[in-house]
Amino acid sequence: MFMRIDHIGIACRDLEEKIALFSGLFELTVVAREVNEEQGVKEAMLHIADGEGGGSYIQLLEPLSEDSPVGKFLAKRGEGVHHVAFGVPDVTEAMEQIGAKGVRLLDARPRHGSMGSSIAFLHPKDTGGMLTELVQAAKA
Ligand code: V0V
Ligand code: CO
């Protein structure tokens, strides 16, 4: 079902500061930036490698408000790993397959994600405490 790790999402208070940190430490380059109002984030994708069906990235996330998912996470847990996103060939199919196993889907339908992808989230309480995102990359 999973083709690769698409990205690891990192919650930060200051996006520009963390871009400077990650690009300095690990020599990663920002390949996309976006404000996603629906998800309540300002985000940047730092490219790591290319894989089957898409690349893999670090996604840095700054909340647009305190009551957004990342805003609440920062208040509760502080900066750090927020979610792990897996690349899937077909996000709707993956949602059906995983949903049929009793995992709560946080999205009734796929949403718009970074770089034209289609995404959906799974409840962290049903996946061992790890907020999991499914990503179908945009067609190349
Ligand atoms: C909350 N919890 C987490 C968590 N956030 N556990 C692991 N990882 C996280 N990131 C835990 C929390 O500690 C609670 O456990 C429990 O889940 C319920 O949390 P809550 O604080 O009561 O509820 P909320 O209102 O904070 O909701 C949590 C969920 C929410 C996960 C339901 O954040 C959500 O719907 N997330 C999906 C959307 C999202 O995260 N978007 C931002 C990334 P205890 O303390 O009761 O034990 S956008 C993105 O990645 C994009 C655009 C992209 O990739 O392209
Ligand atoms: Co993400």
PDB file of C-alpha atoms and ligand atoms in Angstrom:
ATOM      1  CA  MET A   1       0.000   0.000   0.000  1.00  0.00           C
ATOM      2  CA  PHE A   2       2.806   2.454   0.897  1.00  0.00           C
ATOM      3  CA  MET A   3       5.397   3.273  -1.762  1.00  0.00           C
ATOM      4  CA  ARG A   4       7.701   5.497   0.255  1.00  0.00           C
ATOM      5  CA  ILE A   5       7.805   8.059   3.036  1.00  0.00           C
ATOM      6  CA  ASP A   6       6.598  11.197   1.249  1.00  0.00           C
ATOM      7  CA  HIS A   7       7.407  13.535   4.103  1.00  0.00           C
ATOM      8  CA  ILE A   8       7.910  14.041   7.804  1.00  0.00           C
ATOM      9  CA  GLY A   9       5.971  17.071   9.049  1.00  0.00           C
ATOM     10  CA  ILE A  10       7.705  19.218  11.679  1.00  0.00           C
ATOM     11  CA  ALA A  11       5.750  21.738  13.750  1.00  0.00           C
ATOM     12  CA  CYS A  12       7.606  25.042  14.203  1.00  0.00           C
ATOM     13  CA  ARG A  13       6.865  28.437  15.657  1.00  0.00           C
ATOM     14  CA  ASP A  14       9.001  30.299  13.116  1.00  0.00           C
ATOM     15  CA  LEU A  15       9.128  28.840   9.596  1.00  0.00           C
ATOM     16  CA  GLU A  16      11.976  31.024   8.310  1.00  0.00           C
ATOM     17  CA  GLU A  17      14.154  30.198  11.328  1.00  0.00           C
ATOM     18  CA  LYS A  18      13.641  26.437  10.867  1.00  0.00           C
ATOM     19  CA  ILE A  19      14.240  26.627   7.095  1.00  0.00           C
ATOM     20  CA  ALA A  20      17.594  28.252   7.875  1.00  0.00           C
ATOM     21  CA  LEU A  21      18.358  25.553  10.473  1.00  0.00           C
ATOM     22  CA  PHE A  22      17.476  22.560   8.261  1.00  0.00           C
ATOM     23  CA  SER A  23      19.102  23.896   5.116  1.00  0.00           C
ATOM     24  CA  GLY A  24      22.251  24.779   7.085  1.00  0.00           C
ATOM     25  CA  LEU A  25      22.512  21.508   9.024  1.00  0.00           C
ATOM     26  CA  PHE A  26      21.469  19.028   6.341  1.00  0.00           C
ATOM     27  CA  GLU A  27      22.070  20.954   3.092  1.00  0.00           C
ATOM     28  CA  LEU A  28      18.425  20.577   2.066  1.00  0.00           C
ATOM     29  CA  THR A  29      16.787  22.957  -0.417  1.00  0.00           C
ATOM     30  CA  VAL A  30      13.299  24.443  -0.282  1.00  0.00           C
ATOM     31  CA  VAL A  31      11.446  23.349  -3.421  1.00  0.00           C
ATOM     32  CA  ALA A  32       7.927  24.572  -2.585  1.00  0.00           C
ATOM     33  CA  ARG A  33       6.156  26.934  -0.213  1.00  0.00           C
ATOM     34  CA  GLU A  34       2.461  27.372   0.352  1.00  0.00           C
ATOM     35  CA  VAL A  35      -0.129  28.884   2.646  1.00  0.00           C
ATOM     36  CA  ASN A  36      -2.853  26.243   3.088  1.00  0.00           C
ATOM     37  CA  GLU A  37      -5.835  27.998   4.714  1.00  0.00           C
ATOM     38  CA  GLU A  38      -7.908  24.813   4.939  1.00  0.00           C
ATOM     39  CA  GLN A  39      -5.170  23.093   7.001  1.00  0.00           C
ATOM     40  CA  GLY A  40      -4.287  26.273   8.909  1.00  0.00           C
ATOM     41  CA  VAL A  41      -0.603  26.217   7.975  1.00  0.00           C
ATOM     42  CA  LYS A  42       2.181  28.052   6.225  1.00  0.00           C
ATOM     43  CA  GLU A  43       4.518  25.328   4.977  1.00  0.00           C
ATOM     44  CA  ALA A  44       7.773  24.666   3.149  1.00  0.00           C
ATOM     45  CA  MET A  45       8.960  21.445   1.506  1.00  0.00           C
ATOM     46  CA  LEU A  46      12.695  20.612   1.664  1.00  0.00           C
ATOM     47  CA  HIS A  47      13.685  18.015  -0.901  1.00  0.00           C
ATOM     48  CA  ILE A  48      15.579  14.878   0.145  1.00  0.00           C
ATOM     49  CA  ALA A  49      15.347  12.380  -2.713  1.00  0.00           C
ATOM     50  CA  ASP A  50      13.188  11.149  -5.570  1.00  0.00           C
ATOM     51  CA  GLY A  51      11.388   7.824  -5.324  1.00  0.00           C
ATOM     52  CA  GLU A  52       8.668   5.695  -6.835  1.00  0.00           C
ATOM     53  CA  GLY A  53       5.627   7.865  -7.626  1.00  0.00           C
ATOM     54  CA  GLY A  54       7.129  11.026  -6.129  1.00  0.00           C
ATOM     55  CA  GLY A  55       9.841  12.501  -3.954  1.00  0.00           C
ATOM     56  CA  SER A  56      10.536  12.527  -0.243  1.00  0.00           C
ATOM     57  CA  TYR A  57      10.737  15.675   1.824  1.00  0.00           C
ATOM     58  CA  ILE A  58      10.855  17.356   5.190  1.00  0.00           C
ATOM     59  CA  GLN A  59       7.752  19.523   5.581  1.00  0.00           C
ATOM     60  CA  LEU A  60       8.135  22.481   7.929  1.00  0.00           C
ATOM     61  CA  LEU A  61       4.819  23.751   9.298  1.00  0.00           C
ATOM     62  CA  GLU A  62       4.023  27.061  10.998  1.00  0.00           C
ATOM     63  CA  PRO A  63       0.432  27.485  12.234  1.00  0.00           C
ATOM     64  CA  LEU A  64      -1.788  30.281  10.908  1.00  0.00           C
ATOM     65  CA  SER A  65      -3.656  30.403  14.240  1.00  0.00           C
ATOM     66  CA  GLU A  66      -3.528  28.973  17.752  1.00  0.00           C
ATOM     67  CA  ASP A  67      -6.695  26.914  17.255  1.00  0.00           C
ATOM     68  CA  SER A  68      -5.429  25.135  14.116  1.00  0.00           C
ATOM     69  CA  PRO A  69      -4.106  21.537  14.332  1.00  0.00           C
ATOM     70  CA  VAL A  70      -0.455  22.657  14.386  1.00  0.00           C
ATOM     71  CA  GLY A  71      -1.208  25.615  16.702  1.00  0.00           C
ATOM     72  CA  LYS A  72      -2.810  23.272  19.243  1.00  0.00           C
ATOM     73  CA  PHE A  73       0.008  20.748  18.872  1.00  0.00           C
ATOM     74  CA  LEU A  74       2.642  23.418  19.611  1.00  0.00           C
ATOM     75  CA  ALA A  75       0.763  24.560  22.722  1.00  0.00           C
ATOM     76  CA  LYS A  76       0.451  20.987  23.996  1.00  0.00           C
ATOM     77  CA  ARG A  77       3.696  19.340  22.911  1.00  0.00           C
ATOM     78  CA  GLY A  78       6.037  22.058  21.617  1.00  0.00           C
ATOM     79  CA  GLU A  79       8.101  22.002  18.428  1.00  0.00           C
ATOM     80  CA  GLY A  80       9.017  18.707  16.765  1.00  0.00           C
ATOM     81  CA  VAL A  81       7.697  15.841  14.655  1.00  0.00           C
ATOM     82  CA  HIS A  82       3.980  16.375  13.979  1.00  0.00           C
ATOM     83  CA  HIS A  83       3.118  13.722  11.382  1.00  0.00           C
ATOM     84  CA  VAL A  84       4.477  11.076   9.030  1.00  0.00           C
ATOM     85  CA  ALA A  85       3.147  11.054   5.460  1.00  0.00           C
ATOM     86  CA  PHE A  86       3.250   7.946   3.261  1.00  0.00           C
ATOM     87  CA  GLY A  87       3.093   7.999  -0.532  1.00  0.00           C
ATOM     88  CA  VAL A  88       0.234   5.896  -1.938  1.00  0.00           C
ATOM     89  CA  PRO A  89      -0.718   5.218  -5.567  1.00  0.00           C
ATOM     90  CA  ASP A  90      -4.392   6.159  -4.988  1.00  0.00           C
ATOM     91  CA  VAL A  91      -5.435   8.082  -1.879  1.00  0.00           C
ATOM     92  CA  THR A  92      -9.161   7.234  -2.099  1.00  0.00           C
ATOM     93  CA  GLU A  93      -8.373   3.535  -2.365  1.00  0.00           C
ATOM     94  CA  ALA A  94      -5.932   3.727   0.560  1.00  0.00           C
ATOM     95  CA  MET A  95      -8.574   5.540   2.678  1.00  0.00           C
ATOM     96  CA  GLU A  96     -11.097   2.776   1.925  1.00  0.00           C
ATOM     97  CA  GLN A  97      -8.652  -0.024   2.684  1.00  0.00           C
ATOM     98  CA  ILE A  98      -7.436   1.474   5.958  1.00  0.00           C
ATOM     99  CA  GLY A  99     -10.885   2.744   6.996  1.00  0.00           C
ATOM    100  CA  ALA A 100     -12.241  -0.809   6.572  1.00  0.00           C
ATOM    101  CA  LYS A 101      -9.793  -1.887   9.313  1.00  0.00           C
ATOM    102  CA  GLY A 102     -11.548   0.415  11.780  1.00  0.00           C
ATOM    103  CA  VAL A 103      -9.071   3.298  11.684  1.00  0.00           C
ATOM    104  CA  ARG A 104     -10.818   6.692  11.980  1.00  0.00           C
ATOM    105  CA  LEU A 105     -10.330   8.840   8.912  1.00  0.00           C
ATOM    106  CA  LEU A 106     -10.018  12.536   9.805  1.00  0.00           C
ATOM    107  CA  ASP A 107     -11.105  13.482   6.268  1.00  0.00           C
ATOM    108  CA  ALA A 108     -14.265  12.240   4.584  1.00  0.00           C
ATOM    109  CA  ARG A 109     -12.673  12.951   1.206  1.00  0.00           C
ATOM    110  CA  PRO A 110      -9.153  13.781   0.000  1.00  0.00           C
ATOM    111  CA  ARG A 111      -7.968  17.380   0.566  1.00  0.00           C
ATOM    112  CA  HIS A 112      -5.568  19.623  -1.261  1.00  0.00           C
ATOM    113  CA  GLY A 113      -1.972  19.103  -0.096  1.00  0.00           C
ATOM    114  CA  SER A 114       1.465  20.477  -0.833  1.00  0.00           C
ATOM    115  CA  MET A 115       2.647  20.647  -4.468  1.00  0.00           C
ATOM    116  CA  GLY A 116      -0.743  19.690  -5.924  1.00  0.00           C
ATOM    117  CA  SER A 117      -1.012  16.426  -3.972  1.00  0.00           C
ATOM    118  CA  SER A 118      -4.210  14.831  -2.611  1.00  0.00           C
ATOM    119  CA  ILE A 119      -4.011  14.058   1.090  1.00  0.00           C
ATOM    120  CA  ALA A 120      -5.965  12.482   3.953  1.00  0.00           C
ATOM    121  CA  PHE A 121      -5.193  12.047   7.659  1.00  0.00           C
ATOM    122  CA  LEU A 122      -5.712   9.078  10.007  1.00  0.00           C
ATOM    123  CA  HIS A 123      -6.477   9.499  13.709  1.00  0.00           C
ATOM    124  CA  PRO A 124      -3.266   9.218  15.770  1.00  0.00           C
ATOM    125  CA  LYS A 125      -5.062   7.272  18.507  1.00  0.00           C
ATOM    126  CA  ASP A 126      -5.741   4.451  15.989  1.00  0.00           C
ATOM    127  CA  THR A 127      -2.197   4.341  14.586  1.00  0.00           C
ATOM    128  CA  GLY A 128      -0.010   3.910  17.646  1.00  0.00           C
ATOM    129  CA  GLY A 129       0.118   7.623  18.510  1.00  0.00           C
ATOM    130  CA  MET A 130       1.542   8.729  15.163  1.00  0.00           C
ATOM    131  CA  LEU A 131      -0.553  11.192  13.156  1.00  0.00           C
ATOM    132  CA  THR A 132      -0.459   9.569   9.712  1.00  0.00           C
ATOM    133  CA  GLU A 133      -1.034  11.290   6.371  1.00  0.00           C
ATOM    134  CA  LEU A 134      -1.704   9.549   3.064  1.00  0.00           C
ATOM    135  CA  VAL A 135      -0.343  11.357   0.008  1.00  0.00           C
ATOM    136  CA  GLN A 136      -1.083  10.834  -3.646  1.00  0.00           C
ATOM    137  CA  ALA A 137       1.455  13.003  -5.440  1.00  0.00           C
ATOM    138  CA  ALA A 138       0.387  15.211  -8.330  1.00  0.00           C
ATOM    139  CA  LYS A 139       0.882  13.580 -11.745  1.00  0.00           C
ATOM    140  CA  ALA A 140       4.338  14.480 -13.059  1.00  0.00           C
TER     141      ALA A 140
HETATM  142  C1  V0V B   1      -2.963  15.562  18.554  1.00  0.00           C
HETATM  143  N1  V0V B   1      -2.631  14.369  19.074  1.00  0.00           N
HETATM  144  C2  V0V B   1      -1.587  13.886  18.411  1.00  0.00           C
HETATM  145  C3  V0V B   1      -1.278  14.852  17.421  1.00  0.00           C
HETATM  146  N2  V0V B   1      -2.150  15.875  17.542  1.00  0.00           N
HETATM  147  N3  V0V B   1      -0.896  12.750  18.542  1.00  0.00           N
HETATM  148  C4  V0V B   1       0.124  12.549  17.693  1.00  0.00           C
HETATM  149  N4  V0V B   1       0.493  13.446  16.734  1.00  0.00           N
HETATM  150  C5  V0V B   1      -0.184  14.597  16.577  1.00  0.00           C
HETATM  151  N5  V0V B   1       0.181  15.454  15.648  1.00  0.00           N
HETATM  152  C6  V0V B   1      -3.282  13.688  20.181  1.00  0.00           C
HETATM  153  C7  V0V B   1      -3.489  14.609  21.372  1.00  0.00           C
HETATM  154  O1  V0V B   1      -2.357  14.651  22.186  1.00  0.00           O
HETATM  155  C8  V0V B   1      -4.678  13.977  22.056  1.00  0.00           C
HETATM  156  O2  V0V B   1      -4.276  12.896  22.835  1.00  0.00           O
HETATM  157  C9  V0V B   1      -5.490  13.422  20.912  1.00  0.00           C
HETATM  158  O3  V0V B   1      -4.584  13.266  19.807  1.00  0.00           O
HETATM  159  C10 V0V B   1      -6.601  14.348  20.488  1.00  0.00           C
HETATM  160  O4  V0V B   1      -6.024  15.586  20.313  1.00  0.00           O
HETATM  161  P1  V0V B   1      -6.750  16.941  20.705  1.00  0.00           P
HETATM  162  O5  V0V B   1      -5.740  17.939  21.082  1.00  0.00           O
HETATM  163  O6  V0V B   1      -7.856  16.688  21.637  1.00  0.00           O
HETATM  164  O7  V0V B   1      -7.461  17.267  19.368  1.00  0.00           O
HETATM  165  P2  V0V B   1      -7.118  18.225  18.235  1.00  0.00           P
HETATM  166  O8  V0V B   1      -8.290  19.116  18.115  1.00  0.00           O
HETATM  167  O9  V0V B   1      -5.778  18.850  18.410  1.00  0.00           O
HETATM  168  O10 V0V B   1      -7.085  17.261  16.985  1.00  0.00           O
HETATM  169  C11 V0V B   1      -6.032  16.347  16.753  1.00  0.00           C
HETATM  170  C12 V0V B   1      -6.150  15.869  15.300  1.00  0.00           C
HETATM  171  C13 V0V B   1      -6.042  17.117  14.404  1.00  0.00           C
HETATM  172  C14 V0V B   1      -5.039  14.862  15.024  1.00  0.00           C
HETATM  173  C15 V0V B   1      -7.521  15.189  15.128  1.00  0.00           C
HETATM  174  O11 V0V B   1      -4.788  17.744  14.622  1.00  0.00           O
HETATM  175  C16 V0V B   1      -6.216  16.838  12.931  1.00  0.00           C
HETATM  176  O12 V0V B   1      -7.337  16.688  12.446  1.00  0.00           O
HETATM  177  N6  V0V B   1      -5.088  16.782  12.166  1.00  0.00           N
HETATM  178  C17 V0V B   1      -5.146  16.559  10.722  1.00  0.00           C
HETATM  179  C18 V0V B   1      -4.885  17.808   9.931  1.00  0.00           C
HETATM  180  C19 V0V B   1      -3.526  18.410  10.182  1.00  0.00           C
HETATM  181  O13 V0V B   1      -2.816  18.013  11.102  1.00  0.00           O
HETATM  182  N7  V0V B   1      -3.124  19.425   9.329  1.00  0.00           N
HETATM  183  C20 V0V B   1      -1.872  20.116   9.471  1.00  0.00           C
HETATM  184  C21 V0V B   1      -0.826  19.539   8.554  1.00  0.00           C
HETATM  185  P3  V0V B   1      -4.374  12.912  24.421  1.00  0.00           P
HETATM  186  O14 V0V B   1      -3.534  14.075  24.865  1.00  0.00           O
HETATM  187  O15 V0V B   1      -5.836  13.111  24.687  1.00  0.00           O
HETATM  188  O16 V0V B   1      -3.846  11.585  24.846  1.00  0.00           O
HETATM  189  S1  V0V B   1      -1.169  20.044   6.889  1.00  0.00           S
HETATM  190  C22 V0V B   1      -0.190  19.128   5.835  1.00  0.00           C
HETATM  191  O17 V0V B   1       0.516  18.186   6.343  1.00  0.00           O
HETATM  192  C23 V0V B   1      -0.207  19.444   4.460  1.00  0.00           C
HETATM  193  C24 V0V B   1      -0.967  20.598   3.936  1.00  0.00           C
HETATM  194  C25 V0V B   1       0.539  18.612   3.483  1.00  0.00           C
HETATM  195  O18 V0V B   1       1.188  17.655   3.854  1.00  0.00           O
HETATM  196  O19 V0V B   1       0.471  18.931   2.268  1.00  0.00           O
HETATM  197 CO    CO B   2       1.948  16.918   5.626  1.00  0.00          CO
END
